[in-house]
């Protein structure tokens, strides 16, 4: 016959085994480039990714913002996108691709125009695959 300690240990074991089986086993991560230079690295473990601050005086309209997005369990036929959203909730799509891993590219021209036309102070760069969206980083152009 099982004593209370044995029953308790069995229950704890079942709980831990069940929790381990339900945890996500994928990790997404992304790198941010300005032209060809890596300026930031992030992963899905971050609850609030650190803001990326760039000096406006060092950015031209022809410079390129590139985000390399990788997932452990990639979706090869899904439609994925990167978009910008400001503090007013206004959005603009920057790049759309099919499948992961993806390399999203956008010139700074639409970002600078979006910020100027909407009087935006904060820009948020998002990832969307149709099932979920994820804040990649906050972009501060000062």
Tab-separated table of C-alpha atoms in Angstrom:
chain	number	residue	atom	x	y	z
A	1	UNK	CA	0.000	0.000	0.000
A	2	UNK	CA	1.281	3.462	-0.869
A	3	UNK	CA	1.937	5.956	1.894
A	4	UNK	CA	1.251	9.676	1.598
A	5	UNK	CA	4.835	10.525	0.686
A	6	UNK	CA	4.808	8.045	-2.200
A	7	UNK	CA	1.503	9.375	-3.508
A	8	UNK	CA	2.762	12.945	-3.235
A	9	UNK	CA	5.967	12.063	-5.095
A	10	UNK	CA	3.956	10.346	-7.857
A	11	UNK	CA	1.703	13.386	-8.238
A	12	UNK	CA	4.690	15.736	-8.424
A	13	UNK	CA	6.297	13.464	-11.016
A	14	UNK	CA	3.157	13.433	-13.163
A	15	UNK	CA	2.848	17.209	-12.907
A	16	UNK	CA	6.456	17.782	-13.929
A	17	UNK	CA	6.244	15.280	-16.782
A	18	UNK	CA	3.019	16.862	-18.056
A	19	UNK	CA	4.477	20.381	-17.844
A	20	UNK	CA	7.606	19.310	-19.687
A	21	UNK	CA	5.538	17.767	-22.464
A	22	UNK	CA	3.417	20.888	-22.936
A	23	UNK	CA	6.227	23.443	-23.069
A	24	UNK	CA	7.102	24.912	-26.448
A	25	UNK	CA	10.166	23.311	-27.912
A	26	UNK	CA	10.865	25.954	-30.533
A	27	UNK	CA	12.889	29.071	-30.231
A	28	UNK	CA	12.617	31.961	-32.656
A	29	UNK	CA	15.393	34.496	-32.943
A	30	UNK	CA	16.121	37.444	-35.172
A	31	UNK	CA	18.994	39.709	-36.069
A	32	UNK	CA	18.613	43.308	-37.147
A	33	UNK	CA	20.928	44.864	-39.715
A	34	UNK	CA	21.362	48.388	-40.986
A	35	UNK	CA	22.764	47.856	-44.438
A	36	UNK	CA	25.212	44.966	-43.833
A	37	UNK	CA	26.026	45.666	-40.192
A	38	UNK	CA	24.349	43.708	-37.357
A	39	UNK	CA	22.976	46.277	-34.895
A	40	UNK	CA	20.882	44.033	-32.611
A	41	UNK	CA	20.125	40.402	-31.748
A	42	UNK	CA	16.898	39.206	-30.119
A	43	UNK	CA	15.066	35.989	-29.265
A	44	UNK	CA	11.569	34.983	-28.215
A	45	UNK	CA	12.617	34.630	-24.582
A	46	UNK	CA	12.527	38.411	-24.232
A	47	UNK	CA	9.260	39.712	-22.836
A	48	UNK	CA	10.112	43.260	-23.899
A	49	UNK	CA	12.874	43.496	-26.497
A	50	UNK	CA	15.285	46.363	-25.875
A	51	UNK	CA	14.618	49.407	-28.069
A	52	UNK	CA	16.922	49.948	-31.015
A	53	UNK	CA	18.001	53.597	-31.145
A	54	UNK	CA	19.508	55.009	-34.338
A	55	UNK	CA	20.649	58.546	-35.033
A	56	UNK	CA	18.555	60.062	-37.838
A	57	UNK	CA	21.548	62.053	-39.008
A	58	UNK	CA	23.356	58.773	-39.786
A	59	UNK	CA	20.422	57.260	-41.719
A	60	UNK	CA	19.609	58.064	-45.334
A	61	UNK	CA	16.464	57.140	-47.253
A	62	UNK	CA	18.432	54.617	-49.335
A	63	UNK	CA	19.817	52.760	-46.296
A	64	UNK	CA	18.282	49.347	-45.674
A	65	UNK	CA	16.754	47.858	-42.551
A	66	UNK	CA	17.029	44.077	-42.692
A	67	UNK	CA	15.651	41.538	-40.211
A	68	UNK	CA	16.768	37.923	-40.456
A	69	UNK	CA	14.067	35.843	-38.706
A	70	UNK	CA	14.717	32.170	-37.897
A	71	UNK	CA	12.490	29.584	-36.197
A	72	UNK	CA	13.416	26.103	-34.976
A	73	UNK	CA	10.184	24.841	-36.544
A	74	UNK	CA	10.019	26.826	-39.774
A	75	UNK	CA	6.936	27.096	-41.934
A	76	UNK	CA	8.015	26.797	-45.557
A	77	UNK	CA	4.698	27.649	-47.220
A	78	UNK	CA	3.167	30.245	-44.869
A	79	UNK	CA	2.981	33.939	-45.671
A	80	UNK	CA	5.024	36.024	-43.215
A	81	UNK	CA	5.302	39.780	-42.953
A	82	UNK	CA	7.112	42.562	-41.158
A	83	UNK	CA	5.246	45.771	-40.476
A	84	UNK	CA	5.639	49.029	-38.594
A	85	UNK	CA	3.119	50.385	-36.113
A	86	UNK	CA	3.221	53.679	-34.269
A	87	UNK	CA	1.893	54.787	-30.876
A	88	UNK	CA	-1.380	55.836	-32.571
A	89	UNK	CA	-2.007	52.285	-33.851
A	90	UNK	CA	-1.320	53.198	-37.486
A	91	UNK	CA	0.351	50.413	-39.502
A	92	UNK	CA	2.279	49.997	-42.723
A	93	UNK	CA	3.604	46.763	-44.216
A	94	UNK	CA	7.340	46.837	-44.834
A	95	UNK	CA	8.023	43.387	-46.264
A	96	UNK	CA	6.130	40.178	-47.116
A	97	UNK	CA	7.696	36.780	-47.816
A	98	UNK	CA	6.743	33.153	-48.099
A	99	UNK	CA	8.164	30.754	-45.527
A	100	UNK	CA	10.775	30.773	-42.816
A	101	UNK	CA	13.617	31.416	-42.327
A	102	UNK	CA	13.017	34.868	-43.759
A	103	UNK	CA	15.121	37.894	-44.492
A	104	UNK	CA	12.855	40.938	-44.424
A	105	UNK	CA	14.270	44.002	-46.164
A	106	UNK	CA	12.932	47.540	-46.232
A	107	UNK	CA	14.451	50.822	-47.176
A	108	UNK	CA	14.400	53.517	-44.526
A	109	UNK	CA	12.466	55.770	-46.940
A	110	UNK	CA	9.001	54.381	-45.965
A	111	UNK	CA	9.948	54.350	-42.269
A	112	UNK	CA	11.067	57.973	-42.322
A	113	UNK	CA	7.981	58.991	-44.355
A	114	UNK	CA	5.660	57.038	-42.051
A	115	UNK	CA	7.171	58.743	-39.010
A	116	UNK	CA	7.005	62.222	-40.556
A	117	UNK	CA	3.482	61.945	-42.043
A	118	UNK	CA	1.912	60.497	-38.887
A	119	UNK	CA	3.859	62.661	-36.425
A	120	UNK	CA	5.005	59.404	-34.824
A	121	UNK	CA	7.412	59.465	-31.927
A	122	UNK	CA	7.599	55.703	-31.442
A	123	UNK	CA	7.883	53.034	-34.129
A	124	UNK	CA	7.321	49.354	-33.370
A	125	UNK	CA	8.510	46.690	-35.790
A	126	UNK	CA	6.308	43.571	-35.778
A	127	UNK	CA	6.413	40.060	-37.242
A	128	UNK	CA	3.192	38.320	-38.352
A	129	UNK	CA	2.689	34.833	-39.777
A	130	UNK	CA	-1.123	34.820	-39.788
A	131	UNK	CA	-1.351	32.765	-36.587
A	132	UNK	CA	0.612	35.032	-34.286
A	133	UNK	CA	2.274	38.373	-34.208
A	134	UNK	CA	5.394	39.249	-32.269
A	135	UNK	CA	6.946	42.568	-31.373
A	136	UNK	CA	10.453	42.382	-32.774
A	137	UNK	CA	11.726	45.691	-31.416
A	138	UNK	CA	10.957	49.339	-30.874
A	139	UNK	CA	12.797	51.567	-33.317
A	140	UNK	CA	13.779	55.000	-32.040
A	141	UNK	CA	15.035	57.438	-34.661
A	142	UNK	CA	16.523	60.430	-32.858
